[in-house]
Coordinates of C-alpha atoms in Angstrom, one line a residue:
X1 CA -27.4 -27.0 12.0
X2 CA -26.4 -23.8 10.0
X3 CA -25.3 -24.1 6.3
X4 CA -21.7 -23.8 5.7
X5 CA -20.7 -21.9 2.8
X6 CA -17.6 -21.6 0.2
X7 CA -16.6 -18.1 -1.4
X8 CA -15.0 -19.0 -5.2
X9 CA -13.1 -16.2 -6.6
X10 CA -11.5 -15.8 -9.8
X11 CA -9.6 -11.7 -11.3
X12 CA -9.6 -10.3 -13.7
X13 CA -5.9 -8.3 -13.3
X14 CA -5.5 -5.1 -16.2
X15 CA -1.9 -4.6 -16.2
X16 CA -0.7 -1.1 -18.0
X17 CA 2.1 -2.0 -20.4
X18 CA 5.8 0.1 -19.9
X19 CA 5.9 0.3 -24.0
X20 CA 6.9 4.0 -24.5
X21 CA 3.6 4.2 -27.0
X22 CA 0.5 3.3 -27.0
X23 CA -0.9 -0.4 -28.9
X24 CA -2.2 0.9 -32.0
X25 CA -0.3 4.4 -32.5
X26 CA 3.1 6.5 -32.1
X27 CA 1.3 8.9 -29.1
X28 CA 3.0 8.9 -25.8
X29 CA 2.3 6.3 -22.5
X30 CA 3.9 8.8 -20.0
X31 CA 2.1 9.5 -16.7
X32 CA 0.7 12.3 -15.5
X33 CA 1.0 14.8 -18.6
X34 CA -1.5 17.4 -19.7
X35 CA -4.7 16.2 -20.1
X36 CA -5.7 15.1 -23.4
X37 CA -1.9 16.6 -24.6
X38 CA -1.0 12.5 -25.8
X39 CA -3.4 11.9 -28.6
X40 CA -3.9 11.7 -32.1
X41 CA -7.0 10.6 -34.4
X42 CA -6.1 6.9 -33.7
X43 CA -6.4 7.0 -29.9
X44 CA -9.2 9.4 -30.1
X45 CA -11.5 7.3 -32.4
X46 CA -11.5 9.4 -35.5
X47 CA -13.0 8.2 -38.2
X48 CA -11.0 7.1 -41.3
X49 CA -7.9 6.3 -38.9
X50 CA -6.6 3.2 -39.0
X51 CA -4.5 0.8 -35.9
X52 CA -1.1 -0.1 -36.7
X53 CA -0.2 -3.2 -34.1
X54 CA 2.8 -2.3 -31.5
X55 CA 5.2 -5.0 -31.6
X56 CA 6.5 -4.4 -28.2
X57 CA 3.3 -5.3 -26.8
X58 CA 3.3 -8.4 -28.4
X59 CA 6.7 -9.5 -26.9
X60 CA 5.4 -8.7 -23.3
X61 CA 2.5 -10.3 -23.5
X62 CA 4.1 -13.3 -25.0
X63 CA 7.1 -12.6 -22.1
X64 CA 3.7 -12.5 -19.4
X65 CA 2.6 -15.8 -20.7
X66 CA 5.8 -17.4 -20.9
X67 CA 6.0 -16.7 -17.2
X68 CA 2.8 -17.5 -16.2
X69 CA 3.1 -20.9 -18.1
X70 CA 0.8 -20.6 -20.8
X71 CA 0.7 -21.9 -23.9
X72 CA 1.1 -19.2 -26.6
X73 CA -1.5 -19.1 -29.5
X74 CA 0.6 -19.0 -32.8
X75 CA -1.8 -17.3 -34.8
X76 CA -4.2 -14.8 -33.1
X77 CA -6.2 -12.0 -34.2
X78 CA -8.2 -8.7 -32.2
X79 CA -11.9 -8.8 -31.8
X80 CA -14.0 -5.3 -30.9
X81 CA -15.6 -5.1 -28.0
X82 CA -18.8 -2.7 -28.6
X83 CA -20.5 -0.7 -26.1
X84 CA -21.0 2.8 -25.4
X85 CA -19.5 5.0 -22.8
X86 CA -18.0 8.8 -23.2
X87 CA -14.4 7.9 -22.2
X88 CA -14.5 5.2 -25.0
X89 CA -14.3 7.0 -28.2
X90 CA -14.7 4.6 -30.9
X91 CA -17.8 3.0 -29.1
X92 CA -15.8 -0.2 -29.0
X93 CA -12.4 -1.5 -27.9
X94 CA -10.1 -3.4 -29.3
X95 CA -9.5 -6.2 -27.5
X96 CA -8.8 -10.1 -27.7
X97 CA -12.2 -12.8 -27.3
X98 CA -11.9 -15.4 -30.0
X99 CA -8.0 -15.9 -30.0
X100 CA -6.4 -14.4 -26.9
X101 CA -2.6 -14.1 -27.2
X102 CA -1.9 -16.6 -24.3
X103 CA -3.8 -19.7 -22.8
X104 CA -4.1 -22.5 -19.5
X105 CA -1.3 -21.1 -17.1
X106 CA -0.4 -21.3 -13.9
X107 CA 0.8 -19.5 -11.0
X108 CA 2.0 -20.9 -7.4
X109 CA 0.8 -19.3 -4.5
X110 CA 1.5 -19.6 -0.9
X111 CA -1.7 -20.7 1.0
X112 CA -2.3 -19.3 4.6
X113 CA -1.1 -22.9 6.1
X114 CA 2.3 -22.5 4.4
X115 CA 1.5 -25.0 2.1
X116 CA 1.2 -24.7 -1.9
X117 CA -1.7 -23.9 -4.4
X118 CA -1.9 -24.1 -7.7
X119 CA -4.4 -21.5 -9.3
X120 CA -5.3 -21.6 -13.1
X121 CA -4.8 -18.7 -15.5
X122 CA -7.3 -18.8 -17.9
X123 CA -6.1 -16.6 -20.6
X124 CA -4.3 -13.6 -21.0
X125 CA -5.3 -11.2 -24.1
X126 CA -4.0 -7.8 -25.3
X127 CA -6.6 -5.0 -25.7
X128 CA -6.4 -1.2 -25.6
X129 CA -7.0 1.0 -22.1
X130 CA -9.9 3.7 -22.7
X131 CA -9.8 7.3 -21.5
X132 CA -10.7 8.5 -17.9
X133 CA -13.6 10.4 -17.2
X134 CA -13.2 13.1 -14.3
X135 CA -16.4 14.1 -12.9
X136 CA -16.1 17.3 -10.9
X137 CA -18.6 17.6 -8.1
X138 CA -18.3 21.1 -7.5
X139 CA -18.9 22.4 -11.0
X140 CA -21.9 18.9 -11.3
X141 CA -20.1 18.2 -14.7
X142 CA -17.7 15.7 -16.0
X143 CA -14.7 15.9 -17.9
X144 CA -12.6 13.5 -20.5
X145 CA -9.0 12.8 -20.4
X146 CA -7.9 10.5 -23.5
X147 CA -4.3 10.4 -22.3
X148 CA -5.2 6.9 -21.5
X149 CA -6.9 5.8 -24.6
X150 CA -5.2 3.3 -26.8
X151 CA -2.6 2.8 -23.8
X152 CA -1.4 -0.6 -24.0
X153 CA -2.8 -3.7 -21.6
X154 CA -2.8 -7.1 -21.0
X155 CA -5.7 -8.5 -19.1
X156 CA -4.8 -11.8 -16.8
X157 CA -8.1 -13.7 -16.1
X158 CA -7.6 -16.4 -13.4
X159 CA -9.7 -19.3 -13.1
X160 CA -12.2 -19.3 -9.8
X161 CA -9.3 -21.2 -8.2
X162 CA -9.1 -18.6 -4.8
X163 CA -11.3 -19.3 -2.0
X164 CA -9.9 -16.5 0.7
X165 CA -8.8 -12.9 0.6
X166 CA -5.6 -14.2 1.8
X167 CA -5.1 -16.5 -1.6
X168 CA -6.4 -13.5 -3.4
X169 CA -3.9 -10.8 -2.0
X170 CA -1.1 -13.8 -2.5
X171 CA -1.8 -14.1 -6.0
X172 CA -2.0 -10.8 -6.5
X173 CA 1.4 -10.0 -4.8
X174 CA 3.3 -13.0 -6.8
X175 CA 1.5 -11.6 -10.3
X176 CA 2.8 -8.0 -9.3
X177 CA 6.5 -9.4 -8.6
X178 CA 6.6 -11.9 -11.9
X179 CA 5.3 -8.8 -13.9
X180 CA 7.7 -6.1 -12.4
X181 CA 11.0 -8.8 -12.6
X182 CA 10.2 -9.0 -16.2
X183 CA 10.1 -5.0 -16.3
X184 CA 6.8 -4.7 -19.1
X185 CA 5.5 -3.2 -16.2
X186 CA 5.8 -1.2 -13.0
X187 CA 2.4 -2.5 -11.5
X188 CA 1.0 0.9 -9.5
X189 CA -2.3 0.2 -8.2
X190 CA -2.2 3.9 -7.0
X191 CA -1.4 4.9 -10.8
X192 CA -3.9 2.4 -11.8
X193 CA -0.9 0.4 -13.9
X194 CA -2.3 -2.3 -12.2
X195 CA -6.2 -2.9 -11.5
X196 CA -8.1 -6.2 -10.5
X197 CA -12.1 -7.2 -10.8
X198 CA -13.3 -9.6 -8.6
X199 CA -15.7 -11.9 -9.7
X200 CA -16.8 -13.7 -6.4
X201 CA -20.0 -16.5 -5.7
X202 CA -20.8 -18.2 -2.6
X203 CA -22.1 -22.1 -2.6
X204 CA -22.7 -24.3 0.0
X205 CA -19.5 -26.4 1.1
X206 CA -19.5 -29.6 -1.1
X207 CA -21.3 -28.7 -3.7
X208 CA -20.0 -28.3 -7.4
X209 CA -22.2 -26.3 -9.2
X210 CA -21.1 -22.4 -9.0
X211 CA -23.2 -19.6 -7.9
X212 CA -24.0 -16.2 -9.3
X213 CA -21.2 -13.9 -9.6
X214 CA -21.0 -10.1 -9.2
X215 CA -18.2 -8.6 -10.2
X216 CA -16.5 -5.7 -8.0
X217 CA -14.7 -2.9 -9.3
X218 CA -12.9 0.3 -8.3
X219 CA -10.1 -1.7 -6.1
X220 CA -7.2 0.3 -6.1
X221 CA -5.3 -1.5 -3.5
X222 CA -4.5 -4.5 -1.7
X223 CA -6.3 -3.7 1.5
X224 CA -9.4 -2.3 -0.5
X225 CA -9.5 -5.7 -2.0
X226 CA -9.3 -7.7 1.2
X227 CA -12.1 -5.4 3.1
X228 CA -14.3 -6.0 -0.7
X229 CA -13.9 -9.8 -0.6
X230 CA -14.9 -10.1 3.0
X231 CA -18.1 -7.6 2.8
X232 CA -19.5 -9.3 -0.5
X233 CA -18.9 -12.2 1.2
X234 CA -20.9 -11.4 4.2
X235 CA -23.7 -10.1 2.1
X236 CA -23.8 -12.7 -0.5
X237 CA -24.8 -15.5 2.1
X238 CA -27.3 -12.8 4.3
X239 CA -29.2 -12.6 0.7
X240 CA -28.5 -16.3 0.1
X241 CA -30.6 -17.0 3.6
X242 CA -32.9 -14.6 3.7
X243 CA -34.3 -14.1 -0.2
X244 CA -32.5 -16.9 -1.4
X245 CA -30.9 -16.1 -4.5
X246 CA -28.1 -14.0 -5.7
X247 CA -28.3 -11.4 -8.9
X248 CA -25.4 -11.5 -11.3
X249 CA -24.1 -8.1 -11.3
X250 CA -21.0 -5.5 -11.3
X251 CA -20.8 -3.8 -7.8
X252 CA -18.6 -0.6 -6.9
X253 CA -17.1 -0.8 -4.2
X254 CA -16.3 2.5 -1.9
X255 CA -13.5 2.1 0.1
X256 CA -14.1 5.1 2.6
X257 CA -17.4 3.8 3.1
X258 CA -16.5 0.6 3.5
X259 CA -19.6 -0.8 1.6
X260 CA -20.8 -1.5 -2.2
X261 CA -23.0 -0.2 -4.4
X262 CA -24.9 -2.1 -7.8
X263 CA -23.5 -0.4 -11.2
X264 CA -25.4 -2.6 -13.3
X265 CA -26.4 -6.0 -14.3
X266 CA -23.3 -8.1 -15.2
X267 CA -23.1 -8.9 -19.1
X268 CA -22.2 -11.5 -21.5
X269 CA -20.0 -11.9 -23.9
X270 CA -22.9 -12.0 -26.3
X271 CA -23.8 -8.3 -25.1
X272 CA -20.7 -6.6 -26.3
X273 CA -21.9 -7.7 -30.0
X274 CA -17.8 -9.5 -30.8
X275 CA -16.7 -9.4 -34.1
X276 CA -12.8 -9.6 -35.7
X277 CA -11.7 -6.3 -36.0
X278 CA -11.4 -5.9 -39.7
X279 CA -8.8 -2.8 -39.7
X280 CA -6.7 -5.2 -38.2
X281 CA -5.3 -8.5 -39.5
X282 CA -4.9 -12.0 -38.3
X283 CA -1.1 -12.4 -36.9
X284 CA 1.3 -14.9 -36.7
X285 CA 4.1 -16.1 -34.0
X286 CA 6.7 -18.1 -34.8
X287 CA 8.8 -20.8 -32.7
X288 CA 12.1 -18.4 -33.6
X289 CA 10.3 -15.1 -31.7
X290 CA 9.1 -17.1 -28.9
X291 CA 11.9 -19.0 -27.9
X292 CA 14.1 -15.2 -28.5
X293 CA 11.2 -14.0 -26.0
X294 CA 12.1 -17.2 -23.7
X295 CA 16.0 -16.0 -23.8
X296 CA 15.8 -13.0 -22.5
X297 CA 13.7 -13.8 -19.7
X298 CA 15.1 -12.5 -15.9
X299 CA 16.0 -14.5 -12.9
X300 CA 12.7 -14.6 -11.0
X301 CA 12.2 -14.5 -7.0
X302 CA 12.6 -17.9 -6.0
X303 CA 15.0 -18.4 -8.1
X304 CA 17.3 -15.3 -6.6
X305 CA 16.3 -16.4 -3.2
X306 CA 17.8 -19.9 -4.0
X307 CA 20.6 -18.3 -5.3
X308 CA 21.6 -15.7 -2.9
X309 CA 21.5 -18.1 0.1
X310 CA 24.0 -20.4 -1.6
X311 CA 26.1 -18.2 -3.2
X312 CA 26.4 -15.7 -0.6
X313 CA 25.8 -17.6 2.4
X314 CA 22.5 -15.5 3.1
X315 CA 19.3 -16.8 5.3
X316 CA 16.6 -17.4 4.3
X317 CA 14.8 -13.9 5.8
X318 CA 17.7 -12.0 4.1
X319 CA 17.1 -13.6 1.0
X320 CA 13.2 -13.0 1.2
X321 CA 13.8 -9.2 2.1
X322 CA 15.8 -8.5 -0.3
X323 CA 14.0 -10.0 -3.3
X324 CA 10.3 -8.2 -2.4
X325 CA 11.3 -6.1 -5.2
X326 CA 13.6 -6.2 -8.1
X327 CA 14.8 -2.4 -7.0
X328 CA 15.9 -4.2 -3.6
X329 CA 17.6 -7.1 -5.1
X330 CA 18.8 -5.5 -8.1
X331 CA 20.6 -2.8 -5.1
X332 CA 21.9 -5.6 -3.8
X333 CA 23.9 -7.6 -6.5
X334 CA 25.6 -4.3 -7.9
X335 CA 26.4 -3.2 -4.1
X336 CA 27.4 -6.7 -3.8
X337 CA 30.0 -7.0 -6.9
X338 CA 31.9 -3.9 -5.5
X339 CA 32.4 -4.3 -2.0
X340 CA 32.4 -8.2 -2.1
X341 CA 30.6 -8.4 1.6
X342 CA 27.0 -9.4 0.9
X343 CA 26.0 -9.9 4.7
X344 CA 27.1 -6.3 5.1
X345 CA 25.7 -5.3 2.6
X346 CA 22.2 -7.2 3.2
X347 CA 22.0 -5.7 6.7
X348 CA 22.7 -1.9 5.2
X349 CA 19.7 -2.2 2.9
X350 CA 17.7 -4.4 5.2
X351 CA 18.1 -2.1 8.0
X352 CA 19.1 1.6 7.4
X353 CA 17.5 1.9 3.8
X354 CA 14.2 0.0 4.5
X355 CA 13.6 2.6 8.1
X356 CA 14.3 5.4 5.7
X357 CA 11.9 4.2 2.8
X358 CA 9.0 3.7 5.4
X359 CA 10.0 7.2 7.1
X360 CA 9.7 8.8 4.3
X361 CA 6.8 6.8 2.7
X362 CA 8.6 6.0 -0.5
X363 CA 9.4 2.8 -2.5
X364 CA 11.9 1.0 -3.5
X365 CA 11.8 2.2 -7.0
X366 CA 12.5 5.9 -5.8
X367 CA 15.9 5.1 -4.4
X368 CA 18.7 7.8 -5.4
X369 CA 22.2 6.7 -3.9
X370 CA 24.3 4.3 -6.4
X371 CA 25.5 1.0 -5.3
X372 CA 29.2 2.4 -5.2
X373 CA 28.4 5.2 -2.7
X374 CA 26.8 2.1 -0.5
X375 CA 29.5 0.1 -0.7
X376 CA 32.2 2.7 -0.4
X377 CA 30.5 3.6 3.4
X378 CA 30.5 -0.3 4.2
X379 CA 34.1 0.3 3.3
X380 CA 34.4 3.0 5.1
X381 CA 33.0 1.3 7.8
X382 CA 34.5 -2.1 7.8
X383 CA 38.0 -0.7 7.7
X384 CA 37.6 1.6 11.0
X385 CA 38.2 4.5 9.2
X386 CA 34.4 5.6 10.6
X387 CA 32.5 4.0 13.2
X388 CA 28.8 3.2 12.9
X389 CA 27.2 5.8 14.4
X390 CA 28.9 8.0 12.3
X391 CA 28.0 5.9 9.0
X392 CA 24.7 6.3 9.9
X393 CA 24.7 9.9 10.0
X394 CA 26.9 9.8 6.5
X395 CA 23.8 7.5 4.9
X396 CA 21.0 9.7 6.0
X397 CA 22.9 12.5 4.2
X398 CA 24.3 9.9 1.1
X399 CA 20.1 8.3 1.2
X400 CA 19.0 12.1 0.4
X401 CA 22.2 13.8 -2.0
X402 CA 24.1 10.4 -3.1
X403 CA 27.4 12.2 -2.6
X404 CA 31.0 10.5 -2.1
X405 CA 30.9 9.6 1.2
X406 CA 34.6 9.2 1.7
X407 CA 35.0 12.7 0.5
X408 CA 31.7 13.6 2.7
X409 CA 33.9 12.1 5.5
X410 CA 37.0 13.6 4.9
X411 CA 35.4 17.3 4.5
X412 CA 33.5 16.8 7.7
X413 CA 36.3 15.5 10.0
X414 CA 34.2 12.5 10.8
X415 CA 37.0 10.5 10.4
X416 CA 37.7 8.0 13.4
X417 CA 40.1 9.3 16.0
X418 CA 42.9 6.4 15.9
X419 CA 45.1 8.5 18.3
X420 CA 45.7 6.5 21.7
X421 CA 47.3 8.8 23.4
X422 CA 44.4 11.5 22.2
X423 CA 41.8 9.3 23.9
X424 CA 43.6 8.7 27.0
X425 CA 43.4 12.2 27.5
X426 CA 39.7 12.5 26.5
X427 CA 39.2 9.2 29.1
X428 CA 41.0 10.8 32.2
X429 CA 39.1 13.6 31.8
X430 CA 36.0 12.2 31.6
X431 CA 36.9 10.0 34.8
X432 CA 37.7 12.6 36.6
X433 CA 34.6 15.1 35.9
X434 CA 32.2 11.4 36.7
X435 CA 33.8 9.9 40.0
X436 CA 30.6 8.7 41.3
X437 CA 30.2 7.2 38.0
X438 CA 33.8 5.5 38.0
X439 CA 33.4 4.5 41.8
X440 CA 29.8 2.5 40.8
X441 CA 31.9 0.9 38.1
X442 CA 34.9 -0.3 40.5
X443 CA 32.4 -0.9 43.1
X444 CA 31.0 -4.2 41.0
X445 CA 28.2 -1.8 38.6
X446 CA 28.9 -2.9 35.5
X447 CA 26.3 -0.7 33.7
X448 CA 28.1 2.4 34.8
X449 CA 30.6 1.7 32.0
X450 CA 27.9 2.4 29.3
X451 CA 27.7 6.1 30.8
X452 CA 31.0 7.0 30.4
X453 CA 31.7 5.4 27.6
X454 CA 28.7 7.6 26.3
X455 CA 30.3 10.5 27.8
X456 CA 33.5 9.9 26.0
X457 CA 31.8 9.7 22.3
X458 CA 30.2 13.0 23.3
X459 CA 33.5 14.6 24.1
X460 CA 35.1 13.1 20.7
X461 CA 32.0 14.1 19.2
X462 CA 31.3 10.7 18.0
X463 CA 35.0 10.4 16.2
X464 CA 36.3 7.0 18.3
X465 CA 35.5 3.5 18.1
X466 CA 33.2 2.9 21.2
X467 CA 34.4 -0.6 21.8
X468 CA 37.9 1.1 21.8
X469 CA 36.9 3.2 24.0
X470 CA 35.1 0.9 26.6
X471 CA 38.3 -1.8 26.7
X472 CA 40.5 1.7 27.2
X473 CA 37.9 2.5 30.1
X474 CA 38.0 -0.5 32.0
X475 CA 41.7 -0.6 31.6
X476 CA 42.4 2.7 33.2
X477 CA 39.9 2.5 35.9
X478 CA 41.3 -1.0 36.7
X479 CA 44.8 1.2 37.3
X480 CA 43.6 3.8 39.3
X481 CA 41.5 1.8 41.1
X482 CA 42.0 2.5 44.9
X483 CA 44.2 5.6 44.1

């Protein structure tokens, strides 16, 4: 009988802090400047300049931990990390080893059978970014940008609690919503705000002793993660069974390719040489600051989705929608509060704002139109004065300008035709030009309704309420019928 075999995982998650400045100077965090147009001889590892601690990143780490149910070491310190590379220009980092800012958390997952899981966070310590290094194929030469050095991070190390790619890409998606509804973050893998290592081993199914690990890096998205997991997977065991042993080591993983490729062997803690950073002092949190922290923490997900089903009568799908993403949910309280229809105004962002985002490939972040201009069309809308064909058109135009839409409305003539008498003309007329059509309809073909009521909209170019005009239909075709 074959073996059966386990896969273990455990992440290491680098989360880019939304601090304006970097950990341990004043220089910009903003994205996509000039290269190298954000430093100073801190962040660029001159010598003589000395790290002065950011206290914002302090709070959100503590604010990370808080939500991730750790307990918060009271007095920690920063440790350098030594090792060489050319985006790393101090030939160290400073980072967290002895006392990390946060310890033994906990995070709630949803497993693949709809049940539960618990998966352990290990620790969670603060420790600067390094610069990126560009190398340019074409020229055969590489290039250094130190925007990045010295920009803030926290790094979330999980226990090996996952045993899937599905429980991985879970956790993952529940980290990325905790850390954006607390805002220290906006959690771009594309940007690389947000990055994950996977530290996976294989063992045979029973047994408690773990195997070797390798590490894989360069995963820049969900879907790249899920293919990595499932390749090392497949190649851990074929090595297992045919040289029978696995070598500890950090793998890069190309996503095009679909395959992985050995960086190096993995290291040790005792390899990075740690030692307390001695331009930097021991620090202290007190109960006062934490509990402050504790305060000002959000409403998280499942709390809002509890919420908006009981105070706004939501289901349960509407409530999971519109909570994906604080941008979504946050859209939907403020549209909310002014028009005072939260179904309505559920199915408006669920529906026409959702097809436009994926149209257009954008996310919910990059929204435009206010919450008034949103609820002034369900207004609109919900008092006849514009029909929802119409209001469709009006959002695709409010989605891409955020104008007034009432005033859009009233400059454009869109305005529902109320007029009975106007659209008993419009009616006859279209009767008369479609008698084959009308004759169908008396004739017991119900569907031949549908095309004259279409034909009416298209002669009030869309300016009538179609279920107006269809109970207007049937009543003047029931009058002349036989005539």
């Amino acid at each position: 009988m074959p073996k059966q075999y386990e896969t273990v995982i455990g992440l290491e998650v680098h989360v880019e802090l939304a601090s304006k400045t970097k950990i341990f100077c004043g220089c910009s965090t903003a994205f996509g400047s000039e290269p190298n147009s954000h430093t100073c001889p801190v962040c660029t590892g001159m010598p003589g300049a000395l790290p002065v601690l950011n206290k914002r990143v302090v709070e959100y780490a503590i604010a990370a931990g808080l939500a991730l149910n750790c307990e918060i070491t009271k007095e920690f310190r920063f440790d350098r990390k030594n090792y060489f590379y050319p985006d790393n220009p101090q030939n160290y980092q400073i980072s967290q080893l002895y006392l990390p800012i946060c310890q033994n958390g906990k995070i709630e997952i949803e497993t693949e059978e709809g049940g539960r899981k618990s998966i352990g966070i290990h620790e969670i310590h603060m420790e600067e970014d390094a610069g990126k290094l560009i190398h340019d194929e074409q020229t055969n030469c590489s290039v250094i940008d130190f925007n990045r050095s010295g920009v803030p991070l926290i790094e979330i190390v999980s226990d090996p609690d996952m045993r899937s790619a599905k429980e991985v890409i879970s956790y993952l998606d529940k980290l990325r919503l905790v850390i954006q509804y607390l805002g220290i973050s906006d959690c771009k893998l594309q940007e690389g705000s947000m990055r994950a290592d996977v530290n996976l081993s294989i063992r045979e199914k029973g047994a408690e002793k773990l195997g070797a690990r390798t590490e894989m890096k360069n995963l820049n998205s969900f879907k790249a993660i899920g293919r990595a997991i499932e390749h090392e997977t497949k190649r851990q065991i074929e090595r297992l069974e045919s040289v029978g042993n696995i070598l500890q080591e950090t793998r890069r993983w190309d996503d095009q390719k679909g395959v992985s490729y050995s960086m190096r062997s993995k290291e040790d803690a005792r390899d990075y040489r740690y030692f307390p950073d001695p331009d930097l002092v021991p620090f202290s949190v007190s109960d006062e600051w934490i509990a402050e922290i504790k305060k000002r923490q959000p409403e998280f997900r499942e709390e809002k989705m509890a919420r908006y089903q009981k105070q706004f009568g939501l289901p349960l799908y509407d409530a999971k929608v519109l909570t994906e993403t604080k941008e979504l949910a946050d859209l939907f309280e403020a549209t909310e509060q002014i028009c005072k229809k939260p179904k309505k105004a559920s199915n408006w962002i669920m529906g026409e704002t959702m097809r436009l985002l994926r149209e257009k490939g954008m996310e919910a972040g990059e929204i435009q139109f206010s919450p008034k201009h949103l609820a002034v069309l369900i207004d609109l809308v919900d008092t006849g004065e514009i029909n929802g064909s119409v209001a469709k058109e009006v959002f695709e135009i409010l989605f891409e300008e955020d104008m007034d839409p009432k005033a859009y409305v009233e400059e454009k003539g869109l305005k529902t035709v109320s007029d009975r008498d106007a659209l008993l003309a419009v009616i006859k007329e279209v009767i008369a030009e479609n008698e084959k059509s009308a004759a169908d309809y008396r004739n017991g073909k119900d569907k031949a309704i549908g095309f004259l009521v279409g034909q009416t909209m298209k002669a009030m170019k869309g300016k009538a309420d179609p279920g107006a005009v269809k109970e207007m239909l049937r009543e003047m075709l029931a009058r002349t019928s036989g005539s």
